[in-house]
């Protein structure tokens, strides 16, 4: 047993270091419960999938994930096997004997963690009885028409049943269970109501009511302390879900959330201050060649250029080598994801580029799934025309090359009029005529079902971004997730991101923000906000985020119009960068990826587990904090090269991407910068902990 061991804060290299005593994992069992185990719905799937390897490496055979069973997911993602752990094996067998269907196996992802999957439909006959159990436990009733909440009740009841069977046969081992989001919360509520000997953690990745309120265009963050929570939840017919979420929060030994901004939100919405902030990470894979990610950017950019050649056929009067590719991606939440402010900023950016007679063109992709009929015929035709032109050019080149080769073998300088005959000229003229079009390039790649009421298309009509020849900003709405099997844009999401120059995510409600984080680990600069967990995390840990390609828009303390102007300024400044400045910035962005690696961020979860064990079993596990753990004071250093940001010494108007700044070239030493950054990230920073001292006001946040 771990008895009397303490955790303390010391100093290493001038930076605070959080000494995490390793838990005796051989004496413990760890279960993580989430609706998105093997079941991709949203960001929680990414959290669990990417964190699995780090956790499995630490806990080995004593780590298990609990989720719902879906036949397709089971066949494609899980390798069935028999439980090695005796307590888990007995629990699975006992539940199967009593009319449940419990599946066990290894999830085929990095780390290959064990998974326990419950067949929800198979146990639905218990629904009414379990509704009674929930009412007796916490006086929360679930309407019969809420199919999702009923499914969560079945899932939670099965989870609590399973954990009871495990603890009955644990043979002295202590059980830690972490529950993600309200969907898994009923299992926690029932476990605590039945006084099961387990240490519980509840993690909220976003509050239910917060997401609903922000979607309604309410000034959410400036009115956090003014909402009548019960009234707002009732009006949106989610009061029972809200009660389940709040009960889960207050039943847990330790309550965690993914960012400081969500911690402030949770304190007001759920009436409990989070004990630990556990930022979300990624599995960062480093290339053996230092600049391999730059080569990948060039390769995938060429494939995006091919698509653009086809999409804009007949209007391709701009230089693709002076064209920047920007994108926004995610769920189609027009206001929450910041698509509204982004479109308005693009209109202003278009005006600035035209006013300064810039030769820079910006092509912007909106990758946001919506209801469609099929591909747009004009878009498919564009790709067919591009392919036809490529075939014509290739055939003429082959013919030209053969004649040239034969002439050179004879020792002659060929006459070009002899090499290209009348038929070749006719073929080329017909190819040129085929590129003529009477209409403008479409702003969407698909036929939208609700074209007239679609928020993005309606805004495009209002601001007039119709892909005219005079527009320096072109817009393409791709209302489907990207796929390498698409006949239109055959690229996976990762390939597409690597080929773009800038990801733009000016979200109003974003508890964490995996999209800008994914850009960062791929070396692609991004725009985020101080209302996203990712943006706040970067502000806290990076002295000059802009220099590292992280543009943070202030959407908390500025008016919408001021935020829009700030975003326009960021985009315009990015357009003014030379090609070399963009390369330098991408190098710096990629170096930030270490900050987002689970190998470092996993220690926040370690701290949460230490804390919950000390609260659930205080006589056996003891944690002493000699000083509140904090990340304040640690900053990823400002680059020493001048200018500190690649946009700092630019001309007042955009310049060609091939212009080189010789003065900057002399001052920038990438190897020296990279080595200094590596040394800083290797110095362990402390675990984030929401201090129980001075109470933060809802409008107060240290930026």
XYZ file of C-alpha atoms in Angstrom:
703
model
C 0.000 0.000 0.000
C 1.007 3.577 -0.593
C 1.002 4.982 2.923
C 2.359 8.309 4.021
C 4.001 9.091 0.690
C 3.874 12.774 -0.155
C 3.886 14.737 -3.389
C 5.816 17.978 -3.322
C 6.772 20.911 -5.500
C 10.466 21.550 -6.004
C 12.503 23.573 -8.453
C 14.452 22.480 -11.507
C 16.360 24.917 -13.651
C 14.365 27.850 -12.267
C 11.055 26.223 -13.213
C 8.612 24.588 -10.791
C 8.627 20.806 -10.964
C 5.732 18.627 -9.824
C 7.127 15.444 -8.357
C 4.605 12.699 -9.054
C 5.176 9.617 -6.952
C 4.349 6.564 -9.020
C 1.248 4.741 -7.908
C 1.546 1.028 -7.111
C -0.466 0.095 -10.213
C -0.080 -3.615 -9.449
C -2.386 -3.000 -6.468
C -4.941 -0.993 -8.468
C -7.446 -1.390 -11.309
C -8.229 1.605 -13.537
C -11.472 1.863 -15.532
C -12.334 4.698 -17.918
C -16.007 4.938 -18.838
C -17.245 6.836 -21.899
C -19.958 6.545 -24.537
C -17.265 7.134 -27.182
C -15.100 4.097 -26.435
C -14.789 2.455 -29.905
C -17.698 4.719 -30.929
C -16.686 7.900 -32.752
C -19.125 10.723 -32.079
C -17.003 13.775 -31.244
C -13.858 14.988 -29.536
C -14.020 12.644 -26.535
C -13.252 9.764 -28.901
C -10.012 11.537 -29.859
C -9.139 12.141 -26.198
C -9.549 8.499 -25.228
C -8.024 7.040 -28.376
C -4.876 9.190 -28.292
C -4.393 8.894 -24.520
C -4.761 5.103 -24.500
C -1.119 4.330 -25.317
C 0.304 6.535 -22.567
C -2.135 5.157 -19.988
C -1.637 1.538 -21.112
C 2.136 1.956 -20.874
C 1.750 3.164 -17.279
C -0.954 0.748 -16.065
C -0.326 -2.295 -18.248
C -2.829 -5.146 -17.780
C -4.713 -3.218 -15.080
C -6.217 -0.619 -17.448
C -9.697 -1.099 -18.952
C -12.074 1.013 -21.038
C -15.857 0.657 -20.731
C -18.199 1.637 -23.555
C -21.297 0.653 -25.582
C -21.398 -2.283 -27.989
C -22.136 -1.632 -31.656
C -21.771 -4.583 -33.987
C -20.014 -2.714 -36.801
C -17.500 -1.113 -34.428
C -16.851 -4.465 -32.760
C -16.109 -6.168 -36.081
C -13.798 -3.450 -37.385
C -12.037 -2.150 -34.247
C -11.970 -4.834 -31.554
C -10.166 -8.164 -31.315
C -12.141 -10.398 -28.953
C -10.256 -12.252 -26.237
C -10.742 -13.652 -22.754
C -10.059 -11.436 -19.713
C -6.761 -12.191 -18.004
C -7.698 -10.410 -14.795
C -9.690 -12.715 -12.544
C -12.005 -10.022 -11.137
C -12.902 -8.743 -14.605
C -13.420 -12.270 -15.933
C -15.776 -13.113 -13.079
C -17.705 -9.851 -13.552
C -18.176 -10.497 -17.300
C -19.278 -14.095 -16.686
C -21.704 -13.123 -13.903
C -23.420 -10.468 -16.016
C -23.682 -12.739 -19.056
C -25.296 -15.436 -16.886
C -27.910 -12.932 -15.678
C -29.263 -11.945 -19.081
C -26.760 -9.303 -20.239
C -24.464 -9.357 -23.218
C -20.978 -8.165 -22.291
C -18.171 -8.251 -24.860
C -14.476 -8.154 -23.996
C -11.428 -7.646 -26.188
C -8.570 -5.407 -27.209
C -9.234 -2.129 -28.999
C -7.042 -2.080 -32.114
C -5.450 1.307 -31.576
C -2.037 2.344 -30.263
C -1.558 0.741 -26.856
C -4.177 -1.983 -27.553
C -6.121 -1.355 -24.320
C -8.688 -3.814 -23.005
C -12.321 -2.820 -23.622
C -15.533 -3.941 -21.939
C -18.558 -3.269 -24.167
C -22.205 -3.501 -23.082
C -24.988 -4.332 -25.538
C -27.544 -1.620 -24.692
C -30.439 -3.028 -26.714
C -30.049 -6.512 -25.237
C -30.652 -5.153 -21.724
C -33.397 -2.653 -22.610
C -36.034 -4.836 -20.949
C -34.683 -3.622 -17.586
C -35.344 0.050 -18.424
C -38.382 0.648 -16.184
C -36.764 -1.033 -13.184
C -33.566 0.965 -13.640
C -35.553 4.198 -13.933
C -36.901 3.395 -10.490
C -33.381 2.756 -9.178
C -32.212 6.142 -10.477
C -35.192 7.895 -8.890
C -34.452 6.276 -5.539
C -30.759 7.201 -5.820
C -31.080 10.890 -6.763
C -34.763 11.735 -7.523
C -34.106 12.302 -11.233
C -36.719 11.071 -13.683
C -36.158 10.485 -17.389
C -38.955 11.114 -19.953
C -39.861 8.087 -22.056
C -39.446 10.050 -25.301
C -35.779 10.945 -24.670
C -34.189 7.987 -26.417
C -30.616 9.137 -25.788
C -31.120 9.646 -22.045
C -32.796 6.228 -21.788
C -29.811 4.630 -23.515
C -27.496 6.387 -21.063
C -29.528 5.043 -18.151
C -29.111 1.477 -19.433
C -25.391 2.078 -20.043
C -24.890 3.596 -16.580
C -26.823 0.836 -14.833
C -24.751 -1.838 -16.573
C -21.569 0.028 -15.654
C -22.507 0.214 -11.958
C -23.468 -3.473 -11.991
C -20.138 -4.395 -13.604
C -18.108 -2.315 -11.117
C -19.930 -3.976 -8.212
C -19.040 -7.420 -9.562
C -15.404 -6.316 -9.987
C -15.109 -4.931 -6.454
C -16.682 -8.100 -5.047
C -13.825 -10.140 -6.552
C -11.019 -7.563 -6.544
C -8.982 -9.563 -4.005
C -7.669 -6.524 -2.151
C -7.052 -4.359 -5.185
C -8.449 -0.845 -5.150
C -10.550 0.350 -8.078
C -10.300 3.780 -9.745
C -13.062 4.724 -12.199
C -13.028 7.828 -14.395
C -16.309 8.839 -16.039
C -16.335 11.119 -19.098
C -19.293 13.457 -19.647
C -22.917 13.190 -18.543
C -23.487 10.165 -20.809
C -21.358 8.071 -18.437
C -22.467 9.893 -15.287
C -25.294 7.568 -14.239
C -22.777 4.807 -13.617
C -20.991 7.116 -11.175
C -24.210 8.192 -9.437
C -25.382 4.615 -8.897
C -21.934 3.443 -7.783
C -21.797 6.119 -5.110
C -25.433 5.587 -4.080
C -24.681 1.887 -3.554
C -21.504 2.778 -1.626
C -19.192 0.757 -3.853
C -15.561 0.890 -2.641
C -14.194 2.728 -5.688
C -12.388 6.039 -6.195
C -14.319 8.129 -8.724
C -13.362 10.924 -11.106
C -15.845 12.828 -13.250
C -14.510 14.747 -16.264
C -16.635 17.222 -18.159
C -15.423 18.183 -21.618
C -18.181 20.806 -22.008
C -21.225 21.634 -19.934
C -24.588 20.686 -21.397
C -26.220 24.022 -20.702
C -23.192 26.004 -21.832
C -23.335 24.488 -25.304
C -27.082 25.162 -25.589
C -26.819 28.759 -24.385
C -23.919 29.640 -26.688
C -25.744 28.187 -29.687
C -28.589 30.618 -28.940
C -26.282 33.639 -29.523
C -26.405 34.679 -25.869
C -23.603 36.776 -24.373
C -22.648 33.746 -22.335
C -19.340 34.551 -20.658
C -20.334 38.033 -19.486
C -23.501 36.719 -17.845
C -22.275 33.517 -16.221
C -23.375 34.592 -12.742
C -26.739 35.920 -13.902
C -28.357 32.817 -15.415
C -31.260 31.073 -13.708
C -29.832 27.623 -14.356
C -32.952 25.577 -13.613
C -35.130 27.873 -15.727
C -32.751 27.827 -18.708
C -32.424 24.023 -18.622
C -36.175 23.587 -18.304
C -36.952 25.893 -21.234
C -34.653 23.817 -23.433
C -36.238 20.551 -22.239
C -32.917 19.211 -20.957
C -33.580 19.613 -17.228
C -33.315 15.881 -16.536
C -30.007 15.698 -18.426
C -28.711 18.717 -16.558
C -29.672 17.073 -13.243
C -27.811 13.912 -14.250
C -24.724 15.945 -15.134
C -24.823 18.009 -11.949
C -25.417 14.966 -9.751
C -22.418 13.255 -11.357
C -20.233 16.274 -10.643
C -21.206 16.402 -6.961
C -21.012 12.635 -6.405
C -17.444 12.307 -7.712
C -14.478 12.297 -5.347
C -12.576 14.432 -7.862
C -14.067 16.703 -10.513
C -11.902 17.633 -13.508
C -12.361 19.566 -16.725
C -10.237 20.158 -19.802
C -9.384 23.860 -19.610
C -9.347 26.916 -17.376
C -12.154 28.576 -19.346
C -14.360 25.511 -18.901
C -13.440 25.387 -15.209
C -14.890 28.889 -14.778
C -17.974 27.863 -16.754
C -18.452 24.659 -14.739
C -18.229 26.515 -11.437
C -21.245 28.612 -12.418
C -23.227 26.042 -14.435
C -22.617 22.970 -12.243
C -21.945 24.708 -8.911
C -18.635 22.989 -8.185
C -15.125 24.239 -8.771
C -13.015 21.636 -10.628
C -10.251 20.092 -8.537
C -7.857 19.577 -11.450
C -7.627 20.901 -14.996
C -6.589 18.099 -17.370
C -5.708 19.533 -20.820
C -6.216 17.310 -23.849
C -3.182 16.009 -25.705
C -2.251 14.084 -28.834
C 0.172 11.337 -29.779
C 2.969 13.345 -31.331
C 5.043 11.466 -33.881
C 8.357 13.046 -34.721
C 9.955 12.532 -38.122
C 13.532 11.328 -38.259
C 14.264 14.027 -40.851
C 13.919 17.403 -39.163
C 12.067 19.110 -42.016
C 10.059 16.161 -43.296
C 6.816 17.917 -42.326
C 7.800 20.783 -44.652
C 8.188 18.283 -47.511
C 4.761 16.844 -46.710
C 3.296 20.355 -46.793
C 4.690 20.902 -50.291
C 3.452 17.507 -51.514
C -0.114 17.854 -50.233
C -0.305 21.519 -51.230
C 0.304 20.394 -54.820
C -2.715 18.070 -54.576
C -4.921 20.891 -53.294
C -3.640 23.039 -56.164
C -4.815 20.338 -58.596
C -8.319 20.524 -57.123
C -8.287 24.331 -57.331
C -7.216 24.172 -61.000
C -10.312 22.142 -61.765
C -12.719 24.041 -59.530
C -11.750 27.419 -60.982
C -11.321 26.334 -64.620
C -12.048 29.223 -66.961
C -11.357 31.688 -64.136
C -7.842 30.599 -63.240
C -6.336 34.036 -63.732
C -4.425 33.966 -60.433
C -0.976 32.538 -59.699
C -1.218 29.321 -57.671
C 2.311 29.886 -56.364
C 1.022 33.098 -54.775
C -2.155 31.493 -53.440
C -2.718 30.734 -49.764
C -5.033 27.943 -48.608
C -7.029 28.582 -45.419
C -9.629 26.302 -43.862
C -12.117 25.889 -41.036
C -13.357 22.426 -40.042
C -15.628 20.830 -37.459
C -19.270 20.376 -36.542
C -21.681 22.645 -38.383
C -22.321 25.009 -35.475
C -22.377 28.329 -37.290
C -21.917 30.630 -34.293
C -20.221 28.323 -31.775
C -17.452 27.418 -34.246
C -16.998 31.043 -35.334
C -18.020 30.627 -38.977
C -20.014 33.871 -38.704
C -17.083 36.036 -37.635
C -14.761 34.234 -40.067
C -16.940 35.033 -43.098
C -17.262 38.670 -42.074
C -13.464 38.880 -41.690
C -12.984 37.330 -45.144
C -15.153 40.071 -46.633
C -12.958 42.721 -45.005
C -9.788 40.882 -46.023
C -11.004 40.780 -49.622
C -11.483 44.560 -49.519
C -7.963 45.142 -48.139
C -6.271 42.897 -50.700
C -8.146 44.547 -53.575
C -7.480 48.051 -52.257
C -3.731 47.369 -52.057
C -3.812 45.724 -55.529
C -2.272 42.584 -54.061
C -1.211 39.681 -56.257
C -1.911 37.296 -53.346
C -5.028 35.133 -53.648
C -6.668 33.406 -50.680
C -8.728 30.240 -51.195
C -10.781 29.346 -48.120
C -12.292 25.893 -47.484
C -15.226 25.306 -45.124
C -15.122 21.606 -44.151
C -18.370 21.383 -42.205
C -20.771 18.447 -42.766
C -24.338 19.393 -43.715
C -27.316 17.757 -45.423
C -26.705 17.365 -49.166
C -28.189 15.560 -52.151
C -25.003 14.803 -54.046
C -21.962 16.368 -55.628
C -22.468 19.589 -57.575
C -22.430 18.766 -61.309
C -20.411 21.886 -62.125
C -17.784 20.899 -59.554
C -17.455 17.385 -60.970
C -17.237 18.832 -64.479
C -14.373 21.060 -63.373
C -12.311 18.092 -62.229
C -13.130 16.257 -65.492
C -11.989 19.271 -67.552
C -8.759 19.481 -65.549
C -8.057 15.792 -66.110
C -8.814 16.128 -69.829
C -6.385 19.043 -70.143
C -3.737 17.035 -68.298
C -4.228 14.093 -70.670
C -3.982 16.371 -73.722
C -0.828 18.042 -72.431
C 0.683 14.660 -71.599
C -0.038 13.173 -75.050
C 1.344 16.247 -76.847
C 4.407 16.161 -74.603
C 5.033 12.488 -75.435
C 4.733 13.189 -79.152
C 6.882 16.310 -78.911
C 9.521 14.500 -76.861
C 9.821 11.617 -79.332
C 10.296 13.949 -82.321
C 12.809 16.040 -80.405
C 14.714 12.928 -79.361
C 14.886 11.619 -82.945
C 16.090 15.005 -84.265
C 18.831 15.235 -81.652
C 19.987 11.719 -82.483
C 20.402 12.856 -86.103
C 22.436 15.851 -84.901
C 19.803 18.363 -85.949
C 18.221 21.328 -84.206
C 14.526 20.632 -84.806
C 12.140 23.147 -86.312
C 9.284 23.662 -83.877
C 6.854 24.016 -86.780
C 7.758 20.488 -87.831
C 7.443 19.077 -84.348
C 3.951 20.485 -83.718
C 1.729 19.650 -86.679
C -1.743 20.964 -87.510
C -3.476 18.154 -85.614
C -1.579 18.985 -82.430
C -2.562 22.641 -82.680
C -6.182 21.668 -83.289
C -6.216 19.415 -80.206
C -4.727 22.162 -78.041
C -7.205 24.777 -79.329
C -10.130 22.465 -78.575
C -8.733 21.898 -75.095
C -8.539 25.655 -74.524
C -12.125 26.145 -75.745
C -13.322 23.445 -73.332
C -12.137 25.559 -70.377
C -14.505 28.393 -71.211
C -17.482 28.770 -68.876
C -20.299 31.280 -68.643
C -20.934 30.873 -64.912
C -18.815 31.694 -61.874
C -17.008 28.878 -60.053
C -19.444 27.432 -57.492
C -19.084 28.346 -53.818
C -20.163 24.848 -52.749
C -19.055 21.428 -53.960
C -22.402 19.741 -53.218
C -26.099 20.368 -53.779
C -27.352 21.585 -50.405
C -30.786 20.413 -49.268
C -31.576 23.689 -47.452
C -29.750 25.984 -49.829
C -31.911 29.049 -49.174
C -31.675 28.885 -45.384
C -28.145 27.509 -44.974
C -26.277 29.952 -42.653
C -22.959 29.851 -44.526
C -24.502 30.238 -47.981
C -26.850 32.982 -46.754
C -23.887 34.907 -45.341
C -21.907 34.433 -48.554
C -24.820 35.954 -50.476
C -24.982 38.877 -48.065
C -21.260 39.723 -48.211
C -21.015 39.009 -51.953
C -18.120 36.536 -52.017
C -19.153 34.753 -55.235
C -15.660 33.862 -56.564
C -15.596 36.710 -59.069
C -12.405 37.318 -61.034
C -11.819 40.530 -59.102
C -12.151 38.823 -55.715
C -8.850 38.106 -54.030
C -10.628 35.843 -51.534
C -12.308 32.732 -52.967
C -14.659 30.548 -50.924
C -15.396 26.810 -51.225
C -17.913 25.078 -48.944
C -17.257 21.326 -48.759
C -20.201 20.026 -46.661
C -18.761 16.552 -46.073
C -15.859 15.151 -44.105
C -12.826 14.570 -46.293
C -11.989 11.090 -47.545
C -9.218 9.617 -49.666
C -11.903 7.778 -51.677
C -13.774 10.940 -52.699
C -13.971 11.468 -56.476
C -13.762 15.212 -55.900
C -11.029 15.916 -53.364
C -9.375 12.533 -52.659
C -7.489 13.443 -49.486
C -7.716 12.393 -45.855
C -8.187 15.159 -43.302
C -4.582 14.945 -42.100
C -3.255 15.202 -45.650
C -5.495 18.181 -46.351
C -4.410 20.004 -43.189
C -0.743 19.473 -44.027
C -1.318 20.987 -47.474
C -2.963 24.165 -46.166
C -1.201 27.290 -44.957
C -3.471 28.318 -42.065
C -6.313 26.802 -40.033
C -8.856 29.335 -38.761
C -11.003 28.413 -35.733
C -12.419 31.614 -34.169
C -14.810 29.677 -31.915
C -17.081 31.303 -29.385
C -17.653 28.047 -27.493
C -14.766 25.577 -27.563
C -13.942 23.889 -24.239
C -10.676 22.582 -25.677
C -10.245 22.692 -29.466
C -8.633 19.693 -31.108
C -8.606 21.232 -34.592
C -5.983 23.925 -33.828
C -4.059 21.406 -31.702
C -3.898 19.008 -34.666
C -2.668 21.865 -36.849
C 0.077 22.602 -34.338
C 1.473 19.063 -34.209
C 1.533 19.056 -38.040
C 3.421 22.341 -38.174
C 0.525 24.372 -39.600
C -0.204 27.798 -38.029
C -3.729 28.354 -36.742
C -6.126 30.971 -35.433
C -7.923 30.281 -32.157
C -9.570 32.415 -29.449
C -9.258 33.170 -25.760
C -12.605 31.413 -25.294
C -11.144 28.072 -26.353
C -9.251 25.846 -23.959
C -6.428 25.467 -26.459
C -6.074 29.239 -26.873
C -5.946 29.812 -23.106
C -3.410 26.993 -22.699
C -1.137 28.532 -25.334
C -1.460 32.016 -23.828
C -0.359 30.580 -20.504
C 2.613 28.598 -21.805
C 3.912 30.590 -24.796
C 5.356 34.075 -24.345
C 4.668 35.181 -27.934
C 2.056 32.830 -29.456
C 1.912 34.735 -32.761
C 5.628 34.170 -33.366
C 4.934 30.445 -33.071
C 2.004 30.569 -35.473
C -0.775 30.615 -32.850
C -3.012 33.651 -33.469
C -5.366 34.215 -30.523
C -8.448 36.362 -31.177
C -9.944 38.116 -28.147
C -13.628 37.154 -28.158
C -14.091 37.567 -24.417
C -13.305 41.188 -23.664
C -13.945 42.757 -27.097
C -17.131 43.450 -29.009
C -17.926 41.162 -31.975
C -16.942 43.927 -34.407
C -13.601 44.508 -32.671
C -12.938 40.751 -32.627
C -13.729 40.639 -36.334
C -11.286 43.485 -36.998
C -8.596 41.704 -34.984
C -9.130 38.502 -36.981
C -8.955 40.486 -40.231
C -5.678 42.020 -39.050
C -4.258 38.559 -38.328
C -5.310 37.241 -41.749
C -3.999 40.304 -43.567
C -0.689 40.081 -41.691
C -0.409 36.423 -42.667
C -0.974 37.344 -46.324
C 1.894 39.842 -46.103
C 4.428 37.207 -45.103
C 7.075 36.126 -47.557
C 7.531 32.457 -48.316
C 10.589 32.307 -46.071
C 8.702 33.892 -43.187
C 5.992 31.266 -43.499
C 8.614 28.496 -43.464
C 10.204 29.941 -40.308
C 6.803 30.194 -38.678
C 5.914 26.594 -39.569
C 9.198 25.407 -38.031
C 8.322 27.216 -34.807
C 4.731 25.929 -34.816
C 5.882 22.332 -35.176
C 8.231 22.725 -32.194
C 5.228 23.525 -29.979
C 3.944 19.997 -30.555
C 5.889 18.754 -27.513
C 3.617 20.879 -25.321
C 0.624 18.868 -26.573
C 2.152 15.410 -26.232
C 0.353 13.013 -23.879
C 3.767 12.047 -22.499
C 3.712 15.460 -20.790
C 0.004 16.184 -20.387
C -0.658 12.694 -19.027
C 0.773 13.784 -15.691
C -2.310 15.960 -15.097
C -4.343 12.740 -15.116
C -1.800 11.144 -12.782
C -2.398 13.934 -10.308
C -6.192 13.501 -10.527
C -5.817 9.782 -9.746
C -3.556 10.471 -6.780
C -6.085 12.950 -5.468
C -9.125 10.690 -5.838
C -7.362 7.767 -4.114
C -6.434 9.986 -1.180
C -10.078 11.102 -0.858
C -11.705 7.704 -1.395
C -9.235 5.735 0.767
C -7.659 8.324 3.113
C -6.385 5.675 5.516
C -4.358 3.939 2.797
C -3.414 6.657 0.317
C -2.094 9.967 1.551
C -1.294 13.028 -0.570
C 0.342 16.127 0.854
C 0.654 19.313 -1.173
C 3.494 21.356 0.291
C 2.574 24.120 -2.138
C -0.350 24.412 -4.579
C 0.801 22.976 -7.923
C 0.630 25.579 -10.663
C 1.799 26.298 -14.194
C 2.026 30.030 -13.649
C 5.460 31.433 -14.351
C 6.383 28.900 -17.028
C 6.427 30.367 -20.515
C 7.612 28.909 -23.782
C 10.242 31.557 -24.565
C 9.891 34.326 -27.102
C 12.128 33.634 -30.126
C 15.319 35.661 -29.861
C 15.459 36.330 -33.595
C 14.362 39.751 -34.794
C 11.590 40.357 -35.637
C 10.024 38.342 -32.787
C 7.124 37.516 -35.090
C 7.540 36.859 -38.822
C 5.028 39.641 -39.498
C 6.832 42.178 -37.351
C 8.910 43.875 -40.059
C 6.690 43.523 -43.076
C 5.847 46.123 -45.650
C 2.489 47.843 -45.502
C 1.117 45.830 -48.409
C 1.340 42.145 -49.274
C 4.413 41.058 -51.121
C 5.261 38.169 -53.387
C 5.820 34.867 -51.635
C 9.256 34.502 -53.207
C 10.611 37.728 -51.706
C 13.347 37.031 -49.186
C 14.240 39.220 -46.254
C 18.041 39.141 -46.144
C 18.254 41.009 -42.831
C 15.959 38.491 -41.171
C 17.928 35.633 -42.736
C 21.035 36.823 -40.922
C 19.301 37.167 -37.571
C 17.378 33.888 -37.620
C 19.305 30.846 -36.445
C 16.846 27.953 -36.487
C 19.148 25.341 -34.943
C 19.888 27.621 -32.001
C 16.172 28.380 -31.507
C 15.194 24.724 -31.803
C 17.791 23.592 -29.257
C 16.680 26.223 -26.753
C 13.026 25.209 -27.208
C 13.896 21.535 -26.735
C 15.697 22.296 -23.466
C 12.737 24.306 -22.174
C 10.114 21.704 -22.951
C 12.224 18.985 -21.304
C 12.123 20.914 -18.018
C 8.960 19.467 -16.466
C 6.281 22.023 -15.765
C 3.937 21.592 -12.834
C 0.497 20.107 -12.851
C -2.376 22.517 -13.279
C -4.551 22.749 -10.225
C -7.425 25.133 -9.669
C -6.420 26.702 -6.351
C -8.969 26.814 -3.550
C -7.992 30.255 -2.425
C -9.164 33.499 -3.890
C -12.326 32.967 -5.885
C -12.029 34.021 -9.518
C -14.793 36.167 -10.877
C -16.497 34.984 -14.026
C -14.945 37.776 -16.079
C -11.451 37.367 -14.684
C -8.881 35.312 -16.498
C -5.129 35.679 -16.611
C -4.151 36.016 -20.293
